[in-house]
């Protein structure tokens, strides 16, 4: 993993989120360094997903700001981040390999897609149309994207959902590897996701 | 909803409340003067009394076009400054502009019946007004189909600005189109320069119509702000109620 | 390959592939064009002289409707499955991505319409020159329809509403293209204006709508992202 | 109230209410009709005599497209939010529910088209009688369009594909309605056939499509349910 | 609650489910009597939802059959059952009361909608368009449908999802009341749903 990530730090301060005209949270702040993971928790509707999408530049920042240091200064935060949300960004009529290959090329791929597919255990299904995948397999294909394109920041929204036990363990291994390479992770989850020493950020004052 | 969002509209409401009756009164007064002057204007030696349609027709044509201009200015306010009042101004202007455009179309075709023997010809000017009307309807449909006002506002703003670019192109292409197929078969008034006995009442009526537009617009803006407040209250009620997950 | 071209090429190939595989793209558009054009004679009656006279107009109208009505899923599909999120998180400017998608759409929908035109010309009692003229004007004009339609497609993502609303918003904007497209065809068939004049204007309109369409669509997508 | 009528009335009122509130239903259909009809002269040219001659055909085509293109969400919306599941679990036969939904759709989309026709007739240079004749044939014929369109709407649920596909599937089926609708209008305007003959056939077609449309749509929905 | 439900029994035998051309399960059988609850469990994709939808007549029965005894013999099983799935069957532009009122009238309502709304704690929101409801409130409105129309069989697919703690307890109370009135419940769930003495049916051979 590139050494330039080692000094990375992602910070947010005074963040306010407004969705559909309603204020979801206000005055939120956090700070994560390279090699660290931040676990975003909170009740349903607290704004966990919204926070992740704000970092990814997909939800307007109603107040506050983000800052990132120690990485390629010419790129914005979204351009350096992977976002793994509830949607898979898969086209059912393309095969598994075509789907991954497209994203690898579009986002400026690193590792060859085959390796990434093998890592998530989909190598045998490479030529199957994505329409035939089960929910868990679709999720694995999304995770393969994190490997096929190297980006320092991983934004994971309930990454373990739809995964079975074995796949959850494999994902935990991948996340640990990313952290040890100097990357950072911001993950939203309702329960433990297999990272022991993660900082926790609670969204939503009460409960 | 954040309180900041309401701050500006609140000031607007407190300004609008005292202004509205005065504006309405002024409109009525100018209308009265205009109607008297119109009554005194001479009938045309060719057209008889139908020439008086002009005192409604021409101002409403101007205000129909003014409406889109206003919406375009508001659209810039929405997109560039994200001003909440700009959304409201644009939304309130659309039906009023459409109504004046419609009035122009109706009075024009009523006038066309005695003048040209038919209610409608595909003349360049008429056709571009018709398209303006259709574009108004499109924007209104857009406002109506979208639940979230700020989302609708930005979409409508982009459509309005694109329309503002397109309207001159439409006007010009329709000119070209019509002259190609039917050169000069359409009778147009105009002819001699307008006589002052007609010009003065026309100007007064135009002023009255403009005041009417502004009054209606102010009232519609006020209603829209109040409607949004009701919506915000409903949302807050939902958030506070049991089972909202909060 | 250049780091900018490679992603765009990938996007272009993906969209073309999707249109071909799903069959919902280009094929349906041409079929709709065909059916609408063939319906006209049923409605108007089998008067060959009349059909010949309004043939170019009918072909243009059919192409207009087919282009716009196939456009409504252009961005909506990418929005619904989350692809648009990732596209907007790449280093490739959104405007270029939009232009690429428009090119793929035109290749899979607009171009087949142009190719189908000479055959439909037969139904419309158009002779060879006339068919060729209509096809040529469609070749120059359908990109304009795609680019103007982009605005509607992007708005329908922002509005989360598709279908007819898009057509209603966009159709008035396409009037100039329609006028000059038909005018150029008629100029080539019956005169008296030389073909060049309206055709040049048509090409100019295509260029204008390219710029306006792409930037307005990008603005609409950015606004709609919330 | 009878235990069968009460649910159907509830469904009817719900659908009408939805069409009015959302604004996406009937209003957009009429607007599309208006715009498509107004576009025709731009393509054909401002020749009043010609427009008057093909006016009924243009109005019929516009109404046809507006009816069919508004239909695609009729069952799809109920399918996507799970309403269709519950509707099929009630004691009310599916056929009656479909007929009720069709009636609500016609009231909110077809009828406004009929009402808008006389105004559009002005643009098409139709005189009073001609406008009335077209409006009357549309009054008799738009229900047929709705009922035939039902089949496409149900198929588009089964196929999980909407939009143009529906139009492509259904348009060929509507050709007879279109032919006799225009024929009856022209008979009233210029003769020589008496108005009654094609009009009777048009009404017969409406009745046939009522039966066929409802049963075919019910079958398609049952098949699509999986 | 009507006494005629007391002798009710719902049975399935030799059930086979085929979806998308693949056999999901085969040879499944179960039996539930009035007053009893059946908890359907199994891993993701095992076919829990499919089984419930088969009972509701929404998925084709590829093999085997259902039988119900002790209830109105003229009605089919779907006509006697409530199905609470992942979709809410709500129209966003209608108000809460209009939505519930429609279903009560369409399905042949029992209790007045107001009472049902009060029971699930939505009485205050009766005139709010359903678009403004949060996920939990939407779910409560679906549950109100179970009360507004009386049907002996309740088919519940992960009924506690999106509900907060308090609402889950209330739902458990309603289910117990339904059982004590002689009704029966078939529920699919990944965890406990608050019914102590429910029979369990495991779908999917392994895991
Ligand atoms: C539906 C049909 C008609 C429409 C849509 C229409 C539209 C317009 C418009 C947009 C204007 C304002 C032009 C400007 O100031 O830039 C205008 C002005 C005017 N119209 Fe019409 N018109 C219609 C029918 C008629 C008829 C039948 C007459 C009389 C023969 C007429 C006489 C005039 C006159 C005298 C003016 C003011 C002169 C001028 O400013 O150019 N219009 N009309
Ligand atoms: N697209 C949207 N438009 C308007 N409001 C939204 C939208 N998405 C979410 N919201 C609202 O924003 C708030 C926060 O939603 P968000 O999805 O961030 O919550 P969350 O913490 O991720 O919840 P969960 O645990 O259910 O995933 C909620 O009140 C929700 O109703
Ligand atoms: N509409 C469908 N078309 C084709 N196959 C389907 C469909 N829905 C589900 N399946 C398949 O049927 C199988 C069973 O699905 P089902 O939804 O019944 O599982 P489940 O046990 O409810 O899972 P979960 O725990 O995720 O809810 C899965 O393999 C799934 O891929
Ligand atoms: Mg979330
Ligand atoms: Mg399930």
PDB file of C-alpha atoms in Angstrom, chain C residues 7 54-55 57 77 81 95 138 171 186-187 201 208:
ATOM      1  CA  UNK C   7     -13.362   6.021 -18.398  1.00  0.00           C
ATOM      2  CA  UNK C  54     -46.900  15.667 -45.511  1.00  0.00           C
ATOM      3  CA  UNK C  55     -44.569  12.649 -45.461  1.00  0.00           C
ATOM      4  CA  UNK C  57     -43.537  16.120 -41.462  1.00  0.00           C
ATOM      5  CA  UNK C  77     -31.943   3.857 -14.414  1.00  0.00           C
ATOM      6  CA  UNK C  81     -29.357   1.437  -8.982  1.00  0.00           C
ATOM      7  CA  UNK C  95     -20.563  17.036 -18.240  1.00  0.00           C
ATOM      8  CA  UNK C 138     -32.810  13.529 -39.381  1.00  0.00           C
ATOM      9  CA  UNK C 171     -41.606  19.015 -26.505  1.00  0.00           C
ATOM     10  CA  UNK C 186     -39.266  20.320 -47.985  1.00  0.00           C
ATOM     11  CA  UNK C 187     -36.713  22.674 -49.454  1.00  0.00           C
ATOM     12  CA  UNK C 201     -29.690  26.586 -39.325  1.00  0.00           C
ATOM     13  CA  UNK C 208     -26.524  25.115 -29.590  1.00  0.00           C
TER      14      UNK C 208
END
